[in-house]
């Protein structure tokens, strides 16, 4: 049984609740345990994963970034993904569930466990990478 850390950027409570619901259900269905920590924004998710790297078997990053009127969207979307990718290249099992969308309607469709369930998909990706790491002797 693996212990998974869910790191959430809780900027949009109602959307994060849906992402968390999906992620937790997927982890529990696979027979694993989980804990959740909250960070200020999506840019802080990779840092939190790095801080906890020695204490958990796998990680799920959850958050929502909705395009606004400034370039900030591109920075947050790109750099949070880059940070998680760098950590995964270092051997951490990570599922990226940070939604980067144009509007709230797109976010709702992707976050709802009854629709695209991106929280659940991110958790399943983390578990798949954990399994792969174990099979490859990492």
PDB file of C-alpha atoms in Angstrom:
ATOM      1  CA  UNK A   1       0.000   0.000   0.000  1.00  0.00           C
ATOM      2  CA  UNK A   2       1.395   3.355  -1.077  1.00  0.00           C
ATOM      3  CA  UNK A   3       0.961   6.681   0.670  1.00  0.00           C
ATOM      4  CA  UNK A   4       0.133   9.442  -1.808  1.00  0.00           C
ATOM      5  CA  UNK A   5       0.396  13.167  -1.196  1.00  0.00           C
ATOM      6  CA  UNK A   6      -2.177  15.357  -2.912  1.00  0.00           C
ATOM      7  CA  UNK A   7      -0.920  18.925  -3.255  1.00  0.00           C
ATOM      8  CA  UNK A   8      -3.689  21.328  -4.095  1.00  0.00           C
ATOM      9  CA  UNK A   9      -3.627  24.983  -5.028  1.00  0.00           C
ATOM     10  CA  UNK A  10      -6.942  25.978  -3.542  1.00  0.00           C
ATOM     11  CA  UNK A  11      -7.795  29.106  -5.505  1.00  0.00           C
ATOM     12  CA  UNK A  12     -11.257  28.057  -6.719  1.00  0.00           C
ATOM     13  CA  UNK A  13     -12.820  26.131  -3.829  1.00  0.00           C
ATOM     14  CA  UNK A  14     -15.762  24.632  -5.729  1.00  0.00           C
ATOM     15  CA  UNK A  15     -13.524  23.406  -8.565  1.00  0.00           C
ATOM     16  CA  UNK A  16     -10.889  22.037  -6.210  1.00  0.00           C
ATOM     17  CA  UNK A  17     -13.548  20.156  -4.264  1.00  0.00           C
ATOM     18  CA  UNK A  18     -14.423  18.295  -7.469  1.00  0.00           C
ATOM     19  CA  UNK A  19     -10.787  17.585  -8.369  1.00  0.00           C
ATOM     20  CA  UNK A  20     -10.113  16.335  -4.844  1.00  0.00           C
ATOM     21  CA  UNK A  21     -13.184  14.117  -4.912  1.00  0.00           C
ATOM     22  CA  UNK A  22     -11.969  12.414  -8.078  1.00  0.00           C
ATOM     23  CA  UNK A  23      -8.363  12.054  -6.914  1.00  0.00           C
ATOM     24  CA  UNK A  24      -9.279  10.663  -3.521  1.00  0.00           C
ATOM     25  CA  UNK A  25     -11.747   8.186  -5.015  1.00  0.00           C
ATOM     26  CA  UNK A  26      -9.146   6.871  -7.477  1.00  0.00           C
ATOM     27  CA  UNK A  27      -6.484   6.477  -4.794  1.00  0.00           C
ATOM     28  CA  UNK A  28      -8.854   4.756  -2.383  1.00  0.00           C
ATOM     29  CA  UNK A  29     -10.230   2.474  -5.115  1.00  0.00           C
ATOM     30  CA  UNK A  30      -6.669   1.330  -5.781  1.00  0.00           C
ATOM     31  CA  UNK A  31      -6.232   0.508  -2.084  1.00  0.00           C
ATOM     32  CA  UNK A  32      -3.806   3.271  -1.163  1.00  0.00           C
ATOM     33  CA  UNK A  33      -3.764   5.980   1.485  1.00  0.00           C
ATOM     34  CA  UNK A  34      -3.472   9.710   0.937  1.00  0.00           C
ATOM     35  CA  UNK A  35      -2.940  13.011   2.651  1.00  0.00           C
ATOM     36  CA  UNK A  36      -3.689  16.480   1.315  1.00  0.00           C
ATOM     37  CA  UNK A  37      -1.796  19.741   1.725  1.00  0.00           C
ATOM     38  CA  UNK A  38      -2.824  23.126   0.394  1.00  0.00           C
ATOM     39  CA  UNK A  39      -0.507  25.700  -1.174  1.00  0.00           C
ATOM     40  CA  UNK A  40      -1.264  29.304  -2.213  1.00  0.00           C
ATOM     41  CA  UNK A  41      -1.225  28.731  -5.969  1.00  0.00           C
ATOM     42  CA  UNK A  42      -0.248  26.410  -8.815  1.00  0.00           C
ATOM     43  CA  UNK A  43       3.300  27.775  -8.906  1.00  0.00           C
ATOM     44  CA  UNK A  44       3.847  26.450  -5.384  1.00  0.00           C
ATOM     45  CA  UNK A  45       2.778  22.876  -6.157  1.00  0.00           C
ATOM     46  CA  UNK A  46       6.197  21.697  -7.441  1.00  0.00           C
ATOM     47  CA  UNK A  47       7.927  23.227  -4.418  1.00  0.00           C
ATOM     48  CA  UNK A  48       5.621  21.403  -2.014  1.00  0.00           C
ATOM     49  CA  UNK A  49       6.223  18.125  -3.861  1.00  0.00           C
ATOM     50  CA  UNK A  50       9.985  18.697  -3.632  1.00  0.00           C
ATOM     51  CA  UNK A  51       9.731  19.397   0.114  1.00  0.00           C
ATOM     52  CA  UNK A  52       7.859  16.114   0.660  1.00  0.00           C
ATOM     53  CA  UNK A  53       9.796  13.966  -1.821  1.00  0.00           C
ATOM     54  CA  UNK A  54      11.330  11.707   0.843  1.00  0.00           C
ATOM     55  CA  UNK A  55       8.110  11.115   2.770  1.00  0.00           C
ATOM     56  CA  UNK A  56       5.591   9.892   0.168  1.00  0.00           C
ATOM     57  CA  UNK A  57       5.468   7.259  -2.542  1.00  0.00           C
ATOM     58  CA  UNK A  58       3.716   9.367  -5.183  1.00  0.00           C
ATOM     59  CA  UNK A  59       2.175  12.794  -5.689  1.00  0.00           C
ATOM     60  CA  UNK A  60      -0.880  14.366  -7.270  1.00  0.00           C
ATOM     61  CA  UNK A  61      -0.861  18.068  -8.108  1.00  0.00           C
ATOM     62  CA  UNK A  62      -4.305  19.667  -8.338  1.00  0.00           C
ATOM     63  CA  UNK A  63      -5.320  23.195  -9.212  1.00  0.00           C
ATOM     64  CA  UNK A  64      -7.128  25.385 -11.689  1.00  0.00           C
ATOM     65  CA  UNK A  65      -5.640  28.179 -13.769  1.00  0.00           C
ATOM     66  CA  UNK A  66      -8.187  30.168 -15.768  1.00  0.00           C
ATOM     67  CA  UNK A  67      -6.946  32.475 -18.508  1.00  0.00           C
ATOM     68  CA  UNK A  68      -7.283  36.114 -17.597  1.00  0.00           C
ATOM     69  CA  UNK A  69      -6.444  39.359 -19.310  1.00  0.00           C
ATOM     70  CA  UNK A  70      -2.692  39.234 -18.696  1.00  0.00           C
ATOM     71  CA  UNK A  71       0.311  37.077 -19.534  1.00  0.00           C
ATOM     72  CA  UNK A  72       0.242  35.647 -15.996  1.00  0.00           C
ATOM     73  CA  UNK A  73      -1.796  32.644 -17.203  1.00  0.00           C
ATOM     74  CA  UNK A  74       1.016  31.477 -19.490  1.00  0.00           C
ATOM     75  CA  UNK A  75       3.613  31.814 -16.756  1.00  0.00           C
ATOM     76  CA  UNK A  76       1.585  29.911 -14.161  1.00  0.00           C
ATOM     77  CA  UNK A  77       0.473  27.197 -16.581  1.00  0.00           C
ATOM     78  CA  UNK A  78       3.902  26.665 -18.100  1.00  0.00           C
ATOM     79  CA  UNK A  79       6.052  26.940 -15.013  1.00  0.00           C
ATOM     80  CA  UNK A  80       3.891  24.737 -12.794  1.00  0.00           C
ATOM     81  CA  UNK A  81       3.940  22.029 -15.482  1.00  0.00           C
ATOM     82  CA  UNK A  82       7.694  22.487 -16.013  1.00  0.00           C
ATOM     83  CA  UNK A  83       8.335  22.157 -12.285  1.00  0.00           C
ATOM     84  CA  UNK A  84       6.347  18.943 -12.014  1.00  0.00           C
ATOM     85  CA  UNK A  85       8.024  17.544 -15.125  1.00  0.00           C
ATOM     86  CA  UNK A  86      11.469  18.275 -13.709  1.00  0.00           C
ATOM     87  CA  UNK A  87      10.591  16.417 -10.520  1.00  0.00           C
ATOM     88  CA  UNK A  88       9.225  13.468 -12.484  1.00  0.00           C
ATOM     89  CA  UNK A  89      12.456  13.355 -14.484  1.00  0.00           C
ATOM     90  CA  UNK A  90      14.244  13.036 -11.143  1.00  0.00           C
ATOM     91  CA  UNK A  91      12.246   9.856 -10.494  1.00  0.00           C
ATOM     92  CA  UNK A  92       9.208  11.038  -8.560  1.00  0.00           C
ATOM     93  CA  UNK A  93       5.852   9.498  -9.447  1.00  0.00           C
ATOM     94  CA  UNK A  94       3.602  12.487 -10.147  1.00  0.00           C
ATOM     95  CA  UNK A  95       0.180  12.998 -11.669  1.00  0.00           C
ATOM     96  CA  UNK A  96      -0.438  16.506 -12.984  1.00  0.00           C
ATOM     97  CA  UNK A  97      -4.036  17.553 -12.382  1.00  0.00           C
ATOM     98  CA  UNK A  98      -3.536  21.287 -12.811  1.00  0.00           C
ATOM     99  CA  UNK A  99      -6.289  22.424 -15.155  1.00  0.00           C
ATOM    100  CA  UNK A 100      -5.355  25.212 -17.553  1.00  0.00           C
ATOM    101  CA  UNK A 101      -8.542  26.447 -19.146  1.00  0.00           C
ATOM    102  CA  UNK A 102     -10.148  29.412 -20.842  1.00  0.00           C
ATOM    103  CA  UNK A 103     -13.161  29.705 -18.544  1.00  0.00           C
ATOM    104  CA  UNK A 104     -15.026  28.231 -15.608  1.00  0.00           C
ATOM    105  CA  UNK A 105     -17.326  26.123 -17.796  1.00  0.00           C
ATOM    106  CA  UNK A 106     -14.303  24.272 -19.210  1.00  0.00           C
ATOM    107  CA  UNK A 107     -12.947  23.822 -15.692  1.00  0.00           C
ATOM    108  CA  UNK A 108     -16.221  22.383 -14.418  1.00  0.00           C
ATOM    109  CA  UNK A 109     -16.407  19.861 -17.253  1.00  0.00           C
ATOM    110  CA  UNK A 110     -12.849  18.715 -16.572  1.00  0.00           C
ATOM    111  CA  UNK A 111     -13.121  18.715 -12.773  1.00  0.00           C
ATOM    112  CA  UNK A 112     -16.418  16.879 -12.288  1.00  0.00           C
ATOM    113  CA  UNK A 113     -15.882  13.198 -11.457  1.00  0.00           C
ATOM    114  CA  UNK A 114     -19.015  12.437 -13.512  1.00  0.00           C
ATOM    115  CA  UNK A 115     -17.502  14.044 -16.608  1.00  0.00           C
ATOM    116  CA  UNK A 116     -13.783  14.229 -17.476  1.00  0.00           C
ATOM    117  CA  UNK A 117     -12.593  13.549 -13.886  1.00  0.00           C
ATOM    118  CA  UNK A 118      -9.153  15.101 -14.300  1.00  0.00           C
ATOM    119  CA  UNK A 119      -8.514  14.744 -10.552  1.00  0.00           C
ATOM    120  CA  UNK A 120      -9.094  11.020 -10.803  1.00  0.00           C
ATOM    121  CA  UNK A 121      -7.014  10.802 -13.976  1.00  0.00           C
ATOM    122  CA  UNK A 122      -4.110  12.617 -12.300  1.00  0.00           C
ATOM    123  CA  UNK A 123      -4.239  10.195  -9.369  1.00  0.00           C
ATOM    124  CA  UNK A 124      -4.294   7.220 -11.740  1.00  0.00           C
ATOM    125  CA  UNK A 125      -1.304   8.673 -13.627  1.00  0.00           C
ATOM    126  CA  UNK A 126       0.645   9.012 -10.377  1.00  0.00           C
ATOM    127  CA  UNK A 127      -0.169   5.415  -9.464  1.00  0.00           C
ATOM    128  CA  UNK A 128       0.819   4.205 -12.932  1.00  0.00           C
ATOM    129  CA  UNK A 129       4.163   5.980 -12.657  1.00  0.00           C
ATOM    130  CA  UNK A 130       4.693   4.536  -9.178  1.00  0.00           C
ATOM    131  CA  UNK A 131       4.035   1.058 -10.561  1.00  0.00           C
ATOM    132  CA  UNK A 132       6.410   1.665 -13.460  1.00  0.00           C
ATOM    133  CA  UNK A 133       9.156   2.941 -11.151  1.00  0.00           C
ATOM    134  CA  UNK A 134       8.792  -0.154  -8.981  1.00  0.00           C
ATOM    135  CA  UNK A 135       8.831  -2.503 -11.992  1.00  0.00           C
ATOM    136  CA  UNK A 136      11.940  -0.828 -13.393  1.00  0.00           C
ATOM    137  CA  UNK A 137      13.741  -1.002 -10.062  1.00  0.00           C
ATOM    138  CA  UNK A 138      13.743   2.726  -9.271  1.00  0.00           C
TER     139      UNK A 138
END
